[in-house]
């Protein structure tokens, strides 16, 4: 009997040499969250070294096919999109582009969602150059690569008024997903999913801080599909793994990522797939 280690946290990336990468069917990509690039440090946030940390992630992962950026890429955008423009330049200098819904045949994509720190000072519609937004200016979009369906979903709405206006987001610690936005998420999957074996979702706001009624509705939408379901989420600045199990024993696996920005380290995940399934996830933590 053979066993494989699907999730390998910490320093033991034990089966790395057993992974025979097939560029026609398999994927290698990076997931990171909460870079918080800015001009001022506070608490444990080392914002001013955000560019240096991002460049190290690029340097250490030249063979990856793309990146998922889970938001709070820039810190407080009090000067509008200035920080995002600076980040976009660094992304391009390292052979990537901020995916905006179009295909670039010369650069690798960085698929992104906004975080609360981007939109606490500017409206979501002003960041659509950097993060794909749908017709309602919600960060909901999907794409398929090598038998995997990727879904970005939006949960940056204040639980107190259901709004995503800057004045609402800057003052809230708890979030929700309004019913009309849940409908948009449901339609995005229903209208685009085909025969993919796995659904990989990514969002900034973790499920744990979303209103339970709306969180359960989101999980119900996802659990309708006979696929492996994985969620990557950020915001919390801590590493966590949770399994949600439906009454029909459908398992949804949720990975909360640590923040890149904290202290003088940079942290991210490397994800490896094989034949449309997650093969292994490595957590990486390095000192600058």
Tab-separated table of N, CA and C in Angstrom, residues 95-243:
chain	number	residue	atom	x	y	z
A	95	UNK	N	8.405	39.723	-14.344
A	95	UNK	CA	7.848	38.800	-15.331
A	95	UNK	C	6.401	38.419	-15.134
A	96	UNK	N	5.670	39.158	-14.293
A	96	UNK	CA	4.257	38.889	-14.042
A	96	UNK	C	3.422	40.109	-14.434
A	97	UNK	N	2.113	39.932	-14.432
A	97	UNK	CA	1.214	41.068	-14.582
A	97	UNK	C	0.018	40.856	-13.670
A	98	UNK	N	-0.557	41.946	-13.192
A	98	UNK	CA	-1.752	41.864	-12.364
A	98	UNK	C	-2.934	41.533	-13.269
A	99	UNK	N	-3.431	40.323	-13.145
A	99	UNK	CA	-4.504	39.840	-14.012
A	99	UNK	C	-5.723	40.743	-13.889
A	100	UNK	N	-6.237	41.195	-15.031
A	100	UNK	CA	-7.404	42.072	-15.059
A	100	UNK	C	-8.538	41.499	-15.895
A	101	UNK	N	-8.463	40.201	-16.138
A	101	UNK	CA	-9.485	39.551	-16.953
A	101	UNK	C	-9.040	39.297	-18.373
A	102	UNK	N	-7.870	39.814	-18.746
A	102	UNK	CA	-7.346	39.605	-20.088
A	102	UNK	C	-6.103	38.721	-20.040
A	103	UNK	N	-5.775	38.129	-21.168
A	103	UNK	CA	-4.628	37.234	-21.260
A	103	UNK	C	-3.420	38.005	-21.778
A	104	UNK	N	-2.292	37.823	-21.122
A	104	UNK	CA	-1.024	38.405	-21.559
A	104	UNK	C	-0.104	37.252	-21.931
A	105	UNK	N	0.304	37.164	-23.174
A	105	UNK	CA	1.084	36.018	-23.653
A	105	UNK	C	2.572	36.129	-23.345
A	106	UNK	N	3.003	37.240	-22.777
A	106	UNK	CA	4.431	37.413	-22.494
A	106	UNK	C	4.747	37.421	-21.001
A	107	UNK	N	3.744	37.649	-20.158
A	107	UNK	CA	3.961	37.703	-18.711
A	107	UNK	C	3.092	36.664	-18.011
A	108	UNK	N	3.539	36.210	-16.844
A	108	UNK	CA	2.757	35.276	-16.034
A	108	UNK	C	1.702	36.049	-15.238
A	109	UNK	N	0.558	35.428	-14.975
A	109	UNK	CA	-0.493	36.147	-14.252
A	109	UNK	C	-0.325	36.094	-12.732
A	110	UNK	N	-0.658	37.204	-12.086
A	110	UNK	CA	-0.895	37.225	-10.651
A	110	UNK	C	-2.383	37.484	-10.475
A	111	UNK	N	-3.108	36.445	-10.077
A	111	UNK	CA	-4.548	36.554	-9.846
A	111	UNK	C	-4.754	37.108	-8.439
A	112	UNK	N	-5.557	38.154	-8.313
A	112	UNK	CA	-5.636	38.883	-7.052
A	112	UNK	C	-7.070	39.201	-6.660
A	113	UNK	N	-7.250	39.444	-5.368
A	113	UNK	CA	-8.480	40.020	-4.833
A	113	UNK	C	-8.082	41.185	-3.931
A	114	UNK	N	-8.915	42.219	-3.841
A	114	UNK	CA	-8.588	43.309	-2.926
A	114	UNK	C	-8.814	42.883	-1.483
A	115	UNK	N	-8.103	43.554	-0.571
A	115	UNK	CA	-8.330	43.371	0.857
A	115	UNK	C	-8.991	44.601	1.442
A	116	UNK	N	-9.337	44.507	2.702
A	116	UNK	CA	-9.991	45.647	3.345
A	116	UNK	C	-9.079	46.870	3.423
A	117	UNK	N	-7.759	46.673	3.472
A	117	UNK	CA	-6.861	47.822	3.554
A	117	UNK	C	-6.786	48.586	2.230
A	118	UNK	N	-7.038	47.925	1.122
A	118	UNK	CA	-7.092	48.670	-0.143
A	118	UNK	C	-8.336	49.535	-0.225
A	119	UNK	N	-9.462	49.004	0.224
A	119	UNK	CA	-10.728	49.713	-0.018
A	119	UNK	C	-11.265	50.440	1.215
A	120	UNK	N	-10.462	50.529	2.277
A	120	UNK	CA	-10.893	51.305	3.432
A	120	UNK	C	-10.835	52.808	3.159
A	121	UNK	N	-10.130	53.179	2.084
A	121	UNK	CA	-10.005	54.601	1.755
A	121	UNK	C	-10.466	54.928	0.338
A	122	UNK	N	-10.580	53.928	-0.518
A	122	UNK	CA	-11.037	54.170	-1.892
A	122	UNK	C	-12.084	53.131	-2.274
A	123	UNK	N	-12.992	53.519	-3.146
A	123	UNK	CA	-14.063	52.619	-3.558
A	123	UNK	C	-13.508	51.444	-4.365
A	124	UNK	N	-14.186	50.312	-4.295
A	124	UNK	CA	-13.751	49.126	-5.032
A	124	UNK	C	-13.608	49.399	-6.524
A	125	UNK	N	-14.491	50.197	-7.056
A	125	UNK	CA	-14.464	50.428	-8.500
A	125	UNK	C	-13.165	51.098	-8.958
A	126	UNK	N	-12.441	51.737	-8.032
A	126	UNK	CA	-11.194	52.413	-8.391
A	126	UNK	C	-10.010	51.461	-8.464
A	127	UNK	N	-10.189	50.209	-8.024
A	127	UNK	CA	-9.070	49.263	-8.039
A	127	UNK	C	-9.230	48.202	-9.122
A	128	UNK	N	-10.161	48.380	-10.041
A	128	UNK	CA	-10.417	47.340	-11.038
A	128	UNK	C	-9.268	47.151	-12.017
A	129	UNK	N	-8.344	48.104	-12.078
A	129	UNK	CA	-7.149	47.926	-12.894
A	129	UNK	C	-6.225	46.869	-12.301
A	130	UNK	N	-6.312	46.665	-10.990
A	130	UNK	CA	-5.384	45.787	-10.280
A	130	UNK	C	-6.042	44.481	-9.826
A	131	UNK	N	-7.349	44.523	-9.611
A	131	UNK	CA	-8.101	43.349	-9.158
A	131	UNK	C	-9.358	43.225	-10.021
A	132	UNK	N	-9.582	42.103	-10.679
A	132	UNK	CA	-10.777	41.983	-11.517
A	132	UNK	C	-12.064	42.167	-10.712
A	133	UNK	N	-12.970	42.968	-11.225
A	133	UNK	CA	-14.277	43.173	-10.618
A	133	UNK	C	-15.346	42.860	-11.660
A	134	UNK	N	-16.484	42.369	-11.196
A	134	UNK	CA	-17.567	42.077	-12.136
A	134	UNK	C	-18.377	43.347	-12.404
A	135	UNK	N	-19.475	43.216	-13.092
A	135	UNK	CA	-20.256	44.379	-13.512
A	135	UNK	C	-20.819	45.160	-12.339
A	136	UNK	N	-20.926	44.518	-11.177
A	136	UNK	CA	-21.403	45.192	-9.975
A	136	UNK	C	-20.261	45.665	-9.075
A	137	UNK	N	-19.045	45.644	-9.628
A	137	UNK	CA	-17.842	46.041	-8.900
A	137	UNK	C	-17.596	45.177	-7.665
A	138	UNK	N	-17.889	43.897	-7.803
A	138	UNK	CA	-17.565	42.928	-6.760
A	138	UNK	C	-16.425	42.029	-7.258
A	139	UNK	N	-15.569	41.643	-6.361
A	139	UNK	CA	-14.396	40.837	-6.737
A	139	UNK	C	-14.791	39.367	-6.847
A	140	UNK	N	-15.522	39.071	-7.909
A	140	UNK	CA	-16.000	37.709	-8.181
A	140	UNK	C	-15.643	37.382	-9.624
A	141	UNK	N	-14.788	36.388	-9.803
A	141	UNK	CA	-14.428	35.960	-11.153
A	141	UNK	C	-13.888	34.542	-11.074
A	142	UNK	N	-13.764	33.898	-12.217
A	142	UNK	CA	-13.305	32.509	-12.241
A	142	UNK	C	-12.453	32.267	-13.473
A	143	UNK	N	-11.686	31.193	-13.418
A	143	UNK	CA	-10.900	30.740	-14.568
A	143	UNK	C	-10.563	29.270	-14.333
A	144	UNK	N	-10.268	28.575	-15.408
A	144	UNK	CA	-9.935	27.151	-15.329
A	144	UNK	C	-8.561	26.907	-15.924
A	145	UNK	N	-7.763	26.121	-15.213
A	145	UNK	CA	-6.441	25.742	-15.683
A	145	UNK	C	-6.206	24.272	-15.343
A	146	UNK	N	-5.920	23.474	-16.345
A	146	UNK	CA	-5.507	22.084	-16.159
A	146	UNK	C	-6.418	21.324	-15.197
A	147	UNK	N	-7.705	21.342	-15.524
A	147	UNK	CA	-8.717	20.564	-14.819
A	147	UNK	C	-9.009	21.056	-13.404
A	148	UNK	N	-8.678	22.314	-13.119
A	148	UNK	CA	-9.008	22.931	-11.839
A	148	UNK	C	-9.774	24.215	-12.100
A	149	UNK	N	-10.887	24.389	-11.382
A	149	UNK	CA	-11.713	25.588	-11.483
A	149	UNK	C	-11.350	26.518	-10.327
A	150	UNK	N	-10.881	27.714	-10.662
A	150	UNK	CA	-10.507	28.697	-9.655
A	150	UNK	C	-11.612	29.742	-9.540
A	151	UNK	N	-11.957	30.086	-8.305
A	151	UNK	CA	-13.028	31.048	-8.053
A	151	UNK	C	-12.583	32.080	-7.025
A	152	UNK	N	-12.578	33.349	-7.421
A	152	UNK	CA	-12.385	34.447	-6.477
A	152	UNK	C	-13.762	34.900	-6.004
A	153	UNK	N	-13.940	35.009	-4.684
A	153	UNK	CA	-15.227	35.502	-4.191
A	153	UNK	C	-15.013	36.660	-3.216
A	154	UNK	N	-16.014	37.497	-3.112
A	154	UNK	CA	-15.942	38.761	-2.383
A	154	UNK	C	-16.699	38.645	-1.067
A	155	UNK	N	-16.020	38.942	0.038
A	155	UNK	CA	-16.686	38.947	1.343
A	155	UNK	C	-16.380	40.231	2.113
A	156	UNK	N	-16.013	41.289	1.404
A	156	UNK	CA	-15.683	42.544	2.080
A	156	UNK	C	-16.914	43.439	2.100
A	157	UNK	N	-17.835	43.110	3.018
A	157	UNK	CA	-19.048	43.880	3.250
A	157	UNK	C	-19.259	43.945	4.753
A	158	UNK	N	-19.495	45.130	5.263
A	158	UNK	CA	-19.664	45.285	6.700
A	158	UNK	C	-20.920	44.564	7.176
A	159	UNK	N	-20.796	43.847	8.278
A	159	UNK	CA	-21.942	43.119	8.826
A	159	UNK	C	-23.020	44.082	9.338
A	160	UNK	N	-22.636	45.328	9.592
A	160	UNK	CA	-23.561	46.273	10.205
A	160	UNK	C	-24.510	46.919	9.206
A	161	UNK	N	-24.072	47.064	7.943
A	161	UNK	CA	-24.950	47.716	6.972
A	161	UNK	C	-24.934	47.053	5.591
A	162	UNK	N	-24.210	45.910	5.459
A	162	UNK	CA	-24.133	45.158	4.192
A	162	UNK	C	-23.422	45.931	3.084
A	163	UNK	N	-22.712	46.993	3.429
A	163	UNK	CA	-22.092	47.841	2.418
A	163	UNK	C	-20.590	47.611	2.339
A	164	UNK	N	-20.031	47.948	1.160
A	164	UNK	CA	-18.586	47.884	0.978
A	164	UNK	C	-18.009	49.276	0.722
A	165	UNK	N	-18.702	50.293	1.177
A	165	UNK	CA	-18.196	51.660	1.081
A	165	UNK	C	-17.013	51.834	2.035
A	166	UNK	N	-16.054	52.691	1.684
A	166	UNK	CA	-14.899	52.897	2.570
A	166	UNK	C	-15.283	53.229	4.006
A	167	UNK	N	-16.290	54.068	4.203
A	167	UNK	CA	-16.690	54.454	5.562
A	167	UNK	C	-17.224	53.270	6.361
A	168	UNK	N	-17.779	52.281	5.676
A	168	UNK	CA	-18.259	51.073	6.354
A	168	UNK	C	-17.115	50.111	6.648
A	169	UNK	N	-16.209	49.961	5.690
A	169	UNK	CA	-15.135	48.980	5.826
A	169	UNK	C	-14.100	49.418	6.852
A	170	UNK	N	-13.812	50.692	6.926
A	170	UNK	CA	-12.760	51.157	7.829
A	170	UNK	C	-13.146	50.962	9.291
A	171	UNK	N	-14.433	50.837	9.575
A	171	UNK	CA	-14.895	50.785	10.961
A	171	UNK	C	-15.401	49.418	11.391
A	172	UNK	N	-15.245	48.387	10.553
A	172	UNK	CA	-15.805	47.087	10.908
A	172	UNK	C	-14.727	46.036	11.141
A	173	UNK	N	-14.998	45.112	12.030
A	173	UNK	CA	-14.132	43.957	12.264
A	173	UNK	C	-14.816	42.662	11.833
A	174	UNK	N	-16.104	42.747	11.531
A	174	UNK	CA	-16.871	41.576	11.146
A	174	UNK	C	-17.536	41.819	9.802
A	175	UNK	N	-17.655	40.754	9.025
A	175	UNK	CA	-18.040	40.895	7.624
A	175	UNK	C	-19.210	39.979	7.291
A	176	UNK	N	-19.783	40.218	6.127
A	176	UNK	CA	-20.889	39.403	5.646
A	176	UNK	C	-20.804	39.314	4.130
A	177	UNK	N	-21.665	38.492	3.555
A	177	UNK	CA	-21.834	38.431	2.108
A	177	UNK	C	-23.322	38.606	1.832
A	178	UNK	N	-23.733	39.742	1.306
A	178	UNK	CA	-25.160	39.969	1.054
A	178	UNK	C	-25.750	38.918	0.113
A	179	UNK	N	-27.034	38.737	0.212
A	179	UNK	CA	-27.702	37.694	-0.584
A	179	UNK	C	-27.496	37.883	-2.077
A	180	UNK	N	-27.542	39.139	-2.548
A	180	UNK	CA	-27.363	39.343	-3.985
A	180	UNK	C	-25.945	38.990	-4.429
A	181	UNK	N	-24.967	39.158	-3.532
A	181	UNK	CA	-23.593	38.788	-3.854
A	181	UNK	C	-23.441	37.269	-3.834
A	182	UNK	N	-24.110	36.603	-2.894
A	182	UNK	CA	-24.124	35.140	-2.900
A	182	UNK	C	-24.719	34.617	-4.209
A	183	UNK	N	-25.748	35.293	-4.705
A	183	UNK	CA	-26.332	34.903	-5.995
A	183	UNK	C	-25.305	35.056	-7.124
A	184	UNK	N	-24.507	36.127	-7.065
A	184	UNK	CA	-23.481	36.336	-8.086
A	184	UNK	C	-22.426	35.226	-8.029
A	185	UNK	N	-22.044	34.838	-6.823
A	185	UNK	CA	-21.071	33.745	-6.660
A	185	UNK	C	-21.638	32.447	-7.221
A	186	UNK	N	-22.889	32.167	-6.883
A	186	UNK	CA	-23.538	30.953	-7.377
A	186	UNK	C	-23.593	30.948	-8.906
A	187	UNK	N	-23.952	32.077	-9.491
A	187	UNK	CA	-24.056	32.167	-10.949
A	187	UNK	C	-22.681	32.034	-11.612
A	188	UNK	N	-21.655	32.602	-10.984
A	188	UNK	CA	-20.307	32.525	-11.550
A	188	UNK	C	-19.861	31.070	-11.680
A	189	UNK	N	-20.155	30.270	-10.655
A	189	UNK	CA	-19.788	28.845	-10.729
A	189	UNK	C	-20.670	28.122	-11.739
A	190	UNK	N	-21.962	28.278	-11.586
A	190	UNK	CA	-22.925	27.542	-12.422
A	190	UNK	C	-22.713	27.803	-13.901
A	191	UNK	N	-22.385	29.037	-14.256
A	191	UNK	CA	-22.265	29.409	-15.659
A	191	UNK	C	-20.912	29.090	-16.272
A	192	UNK	N	-19.934	28.741	-15.443
A	192	UNK	CA	-18.579	28.579	-15.973
A	192	UNK	C	-17.925	27.237	-15.687
A	193	UNK	N	-18.363	26.540	-14.659
A	193	UNK	CA	-17.711	25.277	-14.330
A	193	UNK	C	-18.068	24.208	-15.365
A	194	UNK	N	-17.102	23.345	-15.651
A	194	UNK	CA	-17.328	22.272	-16.618
A	194	UNK	C	-17.021	20.938	-15.937
A	195	UNK	N	-15.992	20.278	-16.384
A	195	UNK	CA	-15.699	18.940	-15.843
A	195	UNK	C	-14.478	18.939	-14.929
A	196	UNK	N	-14.084	20.101	-14.434
A	196	UNK	CA	-12.909	20.185	-13.572
A	196	UNK	C	-13.069	19.295	-12.332
A	197	UNK	N	-11.953	18.774	-11.846
A	197	UNK	CA	-11.982	17.856	-10.707
A	197	UNK	C	-11.957	18.562	-9.356
A	198	UNK	N	-11.440	19.790	-9.328
A	198	UNK	CA	-11.258	20.509	-8.067
A	198	UNK	C	-11.722	21.948	-8.232
A	199	UNK	N	-12.324	22.499	-7.175
A	199	UNK	CA	-12.638	23.913	-7.104
A	199	UNK	C	-11.712	24.526	-6.060
A	200	UNK	N	-10.894	25.471	-6.479
A	200	UNK	CA	-10.036	26.211	-5.555
A	200	UNK	C	-10.571	27.632	-5.463
A	201	UNK	N	-11.054	28.003	-4.280
A	201	UNK	CA	-11.571	29.340	-4.041
A	201	UNK	C	-10.503	30.176	-3.354
A	202	UNK	N	-10.534	31.475	-3.589
A	202	UNK	CA	-9.640	32.355	-2.854
A	202	UNK	C	-10.336	33.676	-2.573
A	203	UNK	N	-10.080	34.194	-1.370
A	203	UNK	CA	-10.749	35.397	-0.900
A	203	UNK	C	-9.892	36.027	0.182
A	204	UNK	N	-10.098	37.303	0.438
A	204	UNK	CA	-9.319	37.943	1.504
A	204	UNK	C	-9.881	37.619	2.884
A	205	UNK	N	-11.177	37.782	3.054
A	205	UNK	CA	-11.790	37.665	4.378
A	205	UNK	C	-11.971	36.195	4.757
A	206	UNK	N	-11.507	35.793	5.957
A	206	UNK	CA	-11.673	34.391	6.372
A	206	UNK	C	-13.113	34.072	6.759
A	207	UNK	N	-13.484	32.835	6.558
A	207	UNK	CA	-14.840	32.402	6.874
A	207	UNK	C	-15.197	32.634	8.336
A	208	UNK	N	-14.217	32.547	9.221
A	208	UNK	CA	-14.472	32.651	10.662
A	208	UNK	C	-15.031	34.006	11.072
A	209	UNK	N	-14.787	35.063	10.270
A	209	UNK	CA	-15.286	36.391	10.653
A	209	UNK	C	-16.451	36.834	9.773
A	210	UNK	N	-17.029	35.896	9.022
A	210	UNK	CA	-18.216	36.176	8.218
A	210	UNK	C	-19.450	35.715	8.995
A	211	UNK	N	-20.481	36.509	8.962
A	211	UNK	CA	-21.765	36.167	9.569
A	211	UNK	C	-22.104	34.705	9.280
A	212	UNK	N	-22.370	33.929	10.333
A	212	UNK	CA	-22.516	32.477	10.189
A	212	UNK	C	-23.622	32.093	9.207
A	213	UNK	N	-24.728	32.811	9.209
A	213	UNK	CA	-25.817	32.464	8.292
A	213	UNK	C	-25.347	32.578	6.846
A	214	UNK	N	-24.632	33.666	6.524
A	214	UNK	CA	-24.162	33.861	5.153
A	214	UNK	C	-22.985	32.933	4.838
A	215	UNK	N	-22.158	32.660	5.827
A	215	UNK	CA	-21.064	31.707	5.628
A	215	UNK	C	-21.615	30.331	5.274
A	216	UNK	N	-22.645	29.909	5.992
A	216	UNK	CA	-23.246	28.599	5.718
A	216	UNK	C	-23.889	28.567	4.330
A	217	UNK	N	-24.443	29.697	3.894
A	217	UNK	CA	-25.022	29.751	2.554
A	217	UNK	C	-23.930	29.612	1.494
A	218	UNK	N	-22.792	30.250	1.727
A	218	UNK	CA	-21.677	30.120	0.796
A	218	UNK	C	-21.192	28.668	0.746
A	219	UNK	N	-21.033	28.055	1.897
A	219	UNK	CA	-20.573	26.661	1.941
A	219	UNK	C	-21.592	25.733	1.277
A	220	UNK	N	-22.864	26.059	1.422
A	220	UNK	CA	-23.905	25.252	0.768
A	220	UNK	C	-23.794	25.358	-0.750
A	221	UNK	N	-23.529	26.562	-1.253
A	221	UNK	CA	-23.343	26.743	-2.697
A	221	UNK	C	-22.192	25.881	-3.193
A	222	UNK	N	-21.077	25.910	-2.472
A	222	UNK	CA	-19.893	25.159	-2.897
A	222	UNK	C	-20.097	23.654	-2.781
A	223	UNK	N	-20.813	23.229	-1.755
A	223	UNK	CA	-20.945	21.787	-1.502
A	223	UNK	C	-21.888	21.101	-2.477
A	224	UNK	N	-22.591	21.877	-3.322
A	224	UNK	CA	-23.473	21.270	-4.326
A	224	UNK	C	-22.687	20.522	-5.393
A	225	UNK	N	-21.414	20.854	-5.519
A	225	UNK	CA	-20.625	20.328	-6.634
A	225	UNK	C	-19.798	19.126	-6.185
A	226	UNK	N	-19.827	18.094	-6.997
A	226	UNK	CA	-19.099	16.863	-6.694
A	226	UNK	C	-17.638	17.037	-7.106
A	227	UNK	N	-16.960	17.888	-6.378
A	227	UNK	CA	-15.556	18.193	-6.636
A	227	UNK	C	-14.825	18.261	-5.294
A	228	UNK	N	-13.512	18.165	-5.328
A	228	UNK	CA	-12.730	18.564	-4.169
A	228	UNK	C	-12.860	20.074	-4.023
A	229	UNK	N	-13.071	20.561	-2.793
A	229	UNK	CA	-13.235	21.989	-2.555
A	229	UNK	C	-12.131	22.462	-1.610
A	230	UNK	N	-11.364	23.447	-2.076
A	230	UNK	CA	-10.291	24.046	-1.288
A	230	UNK	C	-10.526	25.555	-1.242
A	231	UNK	N	-10.319	26.177	-0.065
A	231	UNK	CA	-10.405	27.623	0.061
A	231	UNK	C	-9.093	28.143	0.633
A	232	UNK	N	-8.527	29.166	-0.020
A	232	UNK	CA	-7.395	29.901	0.519
A	232	UNK	C	-7.891	31.290	0.924
A	233	UNK	N	-7.543	31.722	2.134
A	233	UNK	CA	-8.015	33.010	2.645
A	233	UNK	C	-6.910	33.693	3.454
A	234	UNK	N	-7.020	35.003	3.606
A	234	UNK	CA	-5.993	35.768	4.299
A	234	UNK	C	-6.552	36.546	5.466
A	235	UNK	N	-6.105	37.817	5.615
A	235	UNK	CA	-6.649	38.800	6.538
A	235	UNK	C	-6.266	38.587	8.006
A	236	UNK	N	-6.247	37.358	8.481
A	236	UNK	CA	-6.108	37.099	9.912
A	236	UNK	C	-4.674	37.208	10.418
A	237	UNK	N	-3.699	37.203	9.516
A	237	UNK	CA	-2.283	37.242	9.898
A	237	UNK	C	-1.931	36.064	10.799
A	238	UNK	N	-2.505	34.931	10.514
A	238	UNK	CA	-2.178	33.711	11.244
A	238	UNK	C	-2.427	32.512	10.340
A	239	UNK	N	-1.752	31.427	10.636
A	239	UNK	CA	-1.883	30.215	9.842
A	239	UNK	C	-2.858	29.266	10.512
A	240	UNK	N	-3.793	28.770	9.720
A	240	UNK	CA	-4.809	27.894	10.288
A	240	UNK	C	-5.338	26.946	9.210
A	241	UNK	N	-5.810	25.792	9.667
A	241	UNK	CA	-6.459	24.840	8.761
A	241	UNK	C	-7.767	24.405	9.401
A	242	UNK	N	-8.859	24.459	8.628
A	242	UNK	CA	-10.177	24.087	9.107
A	242	UNK	C	-10.868	23.215	8.066
A	243	UNK	N	-11.649	22.245	8.537
A	243	UNK	CA	-12.510	21.465	7.647
A	243	UNK	C	-13.961	21.706	8.022
